[in-house]
Each structure stands twice: as structure tokens, then as C-alpha cells.
């Protein structure tokens, strides 16, 4: 959406006609600066280097990455353009392995290119740009619907106000806008239903401490940041009414990959009888992956564990390992809140109905 205003309260990305501006999420909350991508390679690097992160935001960025590939191609021959587009899609798909929205968006772009192969190069380019804009605009709409559906789910819990725990950042920054898990929280707050939000700091990348808190602060929603070893304490004190998190990939049986640490929360929530909700668009469901066991988990740089905000806390001679995601079992998930409504167990059935386009 080229005309998006950088002064909006949270702007994750803004299309500028021949460039994509991304807020540099590595620098938040201390600096609000934008990185400009003018090539598919720059968009791919921005995803890989975590300038932009969060499953839906990665998908939208990848779609614009293909648009940049179409614009940067200088030749006039169609064959060369199509080859360049195919190479750029390959490049973009190699950036991060777990979030399925990346592959979903690239598949969509690939299909559009294949369906347009009889058009002139300029027409193909225009179609690609409009498709990327459409993916962006729809993402925001979908997130608002997730928020509405989340409100309905929470109202059924019949409480006056909620203390909600969230992990990582599934907010506007992780999407084209509004957010999924934070979208639900935003909507509840609009209805004056939020008592407070407990924000897990989310080691090692600190998406909770740096990004979720930044968004909640801007929205004036009550919150406090806790470290990742504190949720059991607050749950045991009765200070958590519900957990709501986003997702990077949901298998056909409901198993859900999300930021490392989510698995522990889902087990704890079950133990303490606290509803555990996943909020995600249907594009995060990987209908071709049967169970969570076959979801590829990204292993990230050791430096993210060794250093906190650039300061070394574990010496180089000590071994560390850094899996970026884990998989929560479907049996520990109370509901998956999508734009098509909440999905309830048995997920094999409710997810299949979504796939077939029917009612749950
Ligand atoms: O490594 P990240 O920051 O990309 O991980 C992000 C998450 O795990 C989010 O919870 C998920 O992508 C959902 S975002 C709406």
C-alpha cells in the first residue's frame, strides 16, 4: 500500500512505488529508523537479518521482494524477466524456514507469474506489484477479523477484565498492521476488557521486551514485561486469565510452531487450567504438513545466545545452541482464532473444514 503513512502509530512496512521501507526491528525500541530495500536481494537480506520478522510480515515482505525483482530487471525480453523472477523467488524462499507465510506468499506470486506468462513484461510487472499490495492490505483486514473473533472467544470466558500473557511479538510489527495475538489484545482493549498484559521478554531476541512492549506503550495498554522464567509464578498466583500467542506454522492436526518458549507456556497453561489461544490467519495453516513433528525448526546464530544487546555474556569457548521455534501440541491449545472464526478441537476436523471452505 504505497500511500501508507510513516507517521501511523506502528508502521511495519511501506511500499514506495519502487522501494520498500521497513522499520528496523533490530533497533527498536531505542531507535525508530527505516531500512529501504530497492532489490529482491535487499528484501531477502532484510528477512534473513531480522530487520523484519514475524510470519505474516515476512510473507508480505517476500511478496514485495518479488515486486522489486520485477522492477529491477533492466532487460526488455520476457524470457529474461521470467528467469529473474524465478531466481528471486528461490532467493527469497531460502531466507527463513519455519514461517509458512513466506512460502504461502511466494507460491501465490509464482502462480500469478505463471498465469500471466502470455502478457507483456510491463503488464506482468504491474500485476505482480498489485498482487503484493493486495497481500498487504488483506493482511491488515484479516488481522482485524481475527481481533473481532478473539473478542467473541474471550467474551465466552465471562470475566469483567482479563490479565493476558503473550509471548514474542505477534503485533503490528509482525504483520502488515494490527497484529494477530496483539490484534486480539488491541480489540479487547478497545472494549475496555484488558486489565493488564504480561509480556514475556522472549530470549534470546527479546521480541517481547523490545517490540511488544513498544507497541503496547504506543497503544496505552497496561502491561508489564516479565522474564521467560516467570510465567509459572504468575499463573500459580491466579494472575493469568488467558494466554494468547501467534503462530509461524500450524500443522493439519493443530500442532503449532511458534517462538521458542511457547511450548512451555502451553504445557503450563494446561496444568493451571488457563485457556491457551493461538491467533493466526488461515495462511499460517500448512495443510500439507500432517503433524508438528515435520515442521522444520530454524536454528539461528549462536551469537544471539552469547550476547545480549551486543554485550557478551557467554564466552566464545562455551557451547550454545539456538533453536528459534518450538511446537505446541494441539491437545494443549484451547482454540485457534482465525479470520474465519475460532477453530476448536478436534483440529483435524475443524482445520479440514477450513481447507474445504466450509463451516467449522
Ligand atoms: O523469529 P520471529 O521474531 O520471526 O518469530 C516470530 C514469532 O514467533 C511470532 O509469534 C509469529 O511469527 C507470529 S507473528 C503474527
PDB file of N, CA and C in Angstrom, residues 4-12 23 32 34 172-173 178 186 214-215 218-219:
ATOM      1  N   UNK A   4       0.833   4.331   2.395  1.00  0.00           N
ATOM      2  CA  UNK A   4       0.809   4.214   3.841  1.00  0.00           C
ATOM      3  C   UNK A   4       1.735   5.252   4.447  1.00  0.00           C
ATOM      4  N   UNK A   5       1.244   5.809   5.558  1.00  0.00           N
ATOM      5  CA  UNK A   5       1.916   6.933   6.148  1.00  0.00           C
ATOM      6  C   UNK A   5       2.908   6.480   7.223  1.00  0.00           C
ATOM      7  N   UNK A   6       4.131   6.930   7.122  1.00  0.00           N
ATOM      8  CA  UNK A   6       5.129   6.516   8.095  1.00  0.00           C
ATOM      9  C   UNK A   6       4.855   7.086   9.487  1.00  0.00           C
ATOM     10  N   UNK A   7       3.878   8.018   9.562  1.00  0.00           N
ATOM     11  CA  UNK A   7       3.562   8.580  10.890  1.00  0.00           C
ATOM     12  C   UNK A   7       2.489   7.769  11.622  1.00  0.00           C
ATOM     13  N   UNK A   8       1.914   6.715  10.967  1.00  0.00           N
ATOM     14  CA  UNK A   8       0.963   5.843  11.662  1.00  0.00           C
ATOM     15  C   UNK A   8       1.602   5.375  12.959  1.00  0.00           C
ATOM     16  N   UNK A   9       0.762   4.983  13.965  1.00  0.00           N
ATOM     17  CA  UNK A   9       1.356   4.689  15.273  1.00  0.00           C
ATOM     18  C   UNK A   9       2.404   3.571  15.162  1.00  0.00           C
ATOM     19  N   UNK A  10       2.091   2.497  14.437  1.00  0.00           N
ATOM     20  CA  UNK A  10       3.109   1.475  14.186  1.00  0.00           C
ATOM     21  C   UNK A  10       3.112   1.174  12.692  1.00  0.00           C
ATOM     22  N   UNK A  11       4.178   1.527  12.004  1.00  0.00           N
ATOM     23  CA  UNK A  11       4.295   1.203  10.586  1.00  0.00           C
ATOM     24  C   UNK A  11       5.393   0.177  10.421  1.00  0.00           C
ATOM     25  N   UNK A  12       5.007  -1.013  10.011  1.00  0.00           N
ATOM     26  CA  UNK A  12       5.984  -2.073   9.839  1.00  0.00           C
ATOM     27  C   UNK A  12       6.688  -1.911   8.505  1.00  0.00           C
ATOM     28  N   UNK A  23      10.560  -0.798   8.935  1.00  0.00           N
ATOM     29  CA  UNK A  23      11.096  -0.292  10.200  1.00  0.00           C
ATOM     30  C   UNK A  23      12.155  -1.293  10.669  1.00  0.00           C
ATOM     31  N   UNK A  32      13.899   4.548  16.056  1.00  0.00           N
ATOM     32  CA  UNK A  32      12.866   4.268  15.053  1.00  0.00           C
ATOM     33  C   UNK A  32      13.396   4.696  13.692  1.00  0.00           C
ATOM     34  N   UNK A  34      14.151   3.510   9.457  1.00  0.00           N
ATOM     35  CA  UNK A  34      13.673   2.638   8.387  1.00  0.00           C
ATOM     36  C   UNK A  34      14.821   2.198   7.476  1.00  0.00           C
ATOM     37  N   UNK A 172       1.479  -5.586  15.379  1.00  0.00           N
ATOM     38  CA  UNK A 172       1.534  -4.875  14.104  1.00  0.00           C
ATOM     39  C   UNK A 172       2.898  -5.097  13.448  1.00  0.00           C
ATOM     40  N   UNK A 173       3.938  -5.142  14.278  1.00  0.00           N
ATOM     41  CA  UNK A 173       5.298  -5.291  13.733  1.00  0.00           C
ATOM     42  C   UNK A 173       5.531  -6.646  13.072  1.00  0.00           C
ATOM     43  N   UNK A 178      -1.769  -4.080  12.782  1.00  0.00           N
ATOM     44  CA  UNK A 178      -2.750  -4.510  13.791  1.00  0.00           C
ATOM     45  C   UNK A 178      -2.320  -5.741  14.586  1.00  0.00           C
ATOM     46  N   UNK A 186      -5.561  -5.821  21.263  1.00  0.00           N
ATOM     47  CA  UNK A 186      -5.981  -4.466  20.862  1.00  0.00           C
ATOM     48  C   UNK A 186      -7.501  -4.357  20.887  1.00  0.00           C
ATOM     49  N   UNK A 214       6.905  -2.042  23.184  1.00  0.00           N
ATOM     50  CA  UNK A 214       6.914  -0.782  22.411  1.00  0.00           C
ATOM     51  C   UNK A 214       5.528  -0.523  21.810  1.00  0.00           C
ATOM     52  N   UNK A 215       4.938  -1.594  21.274  1.00  0.00           N
ATOM     53  CA  UNK A 215       3.599  -1.429  20.687  1.00  0.00           C
ATOM     54  C   UNK A 215       2.549  -1.124  21.756  1.00  0.00           C
ATOM     55  N   UNK A 218       2.702   2.382  22.957  1.00  0.00           N
ATOM     56  CA  UNK A 218       2.129   3.332  21.992  1.00  0.00           C
ATOM     57  C   UNK A 218       0.606   3.312  22.054  1.00  0.00           C
ATOM     58  N   UNK A 219       0.057   2.116  22.308  1.00  0.00           N
ATOM     59  CA  UNK A 219      -1.402   1.969  22.349  1.00  0.00           C
ATOM     60  C   UNK A 219      -1.986   2.300  23.721  1.00  0.00           C
TER      61      UNK A 219
END
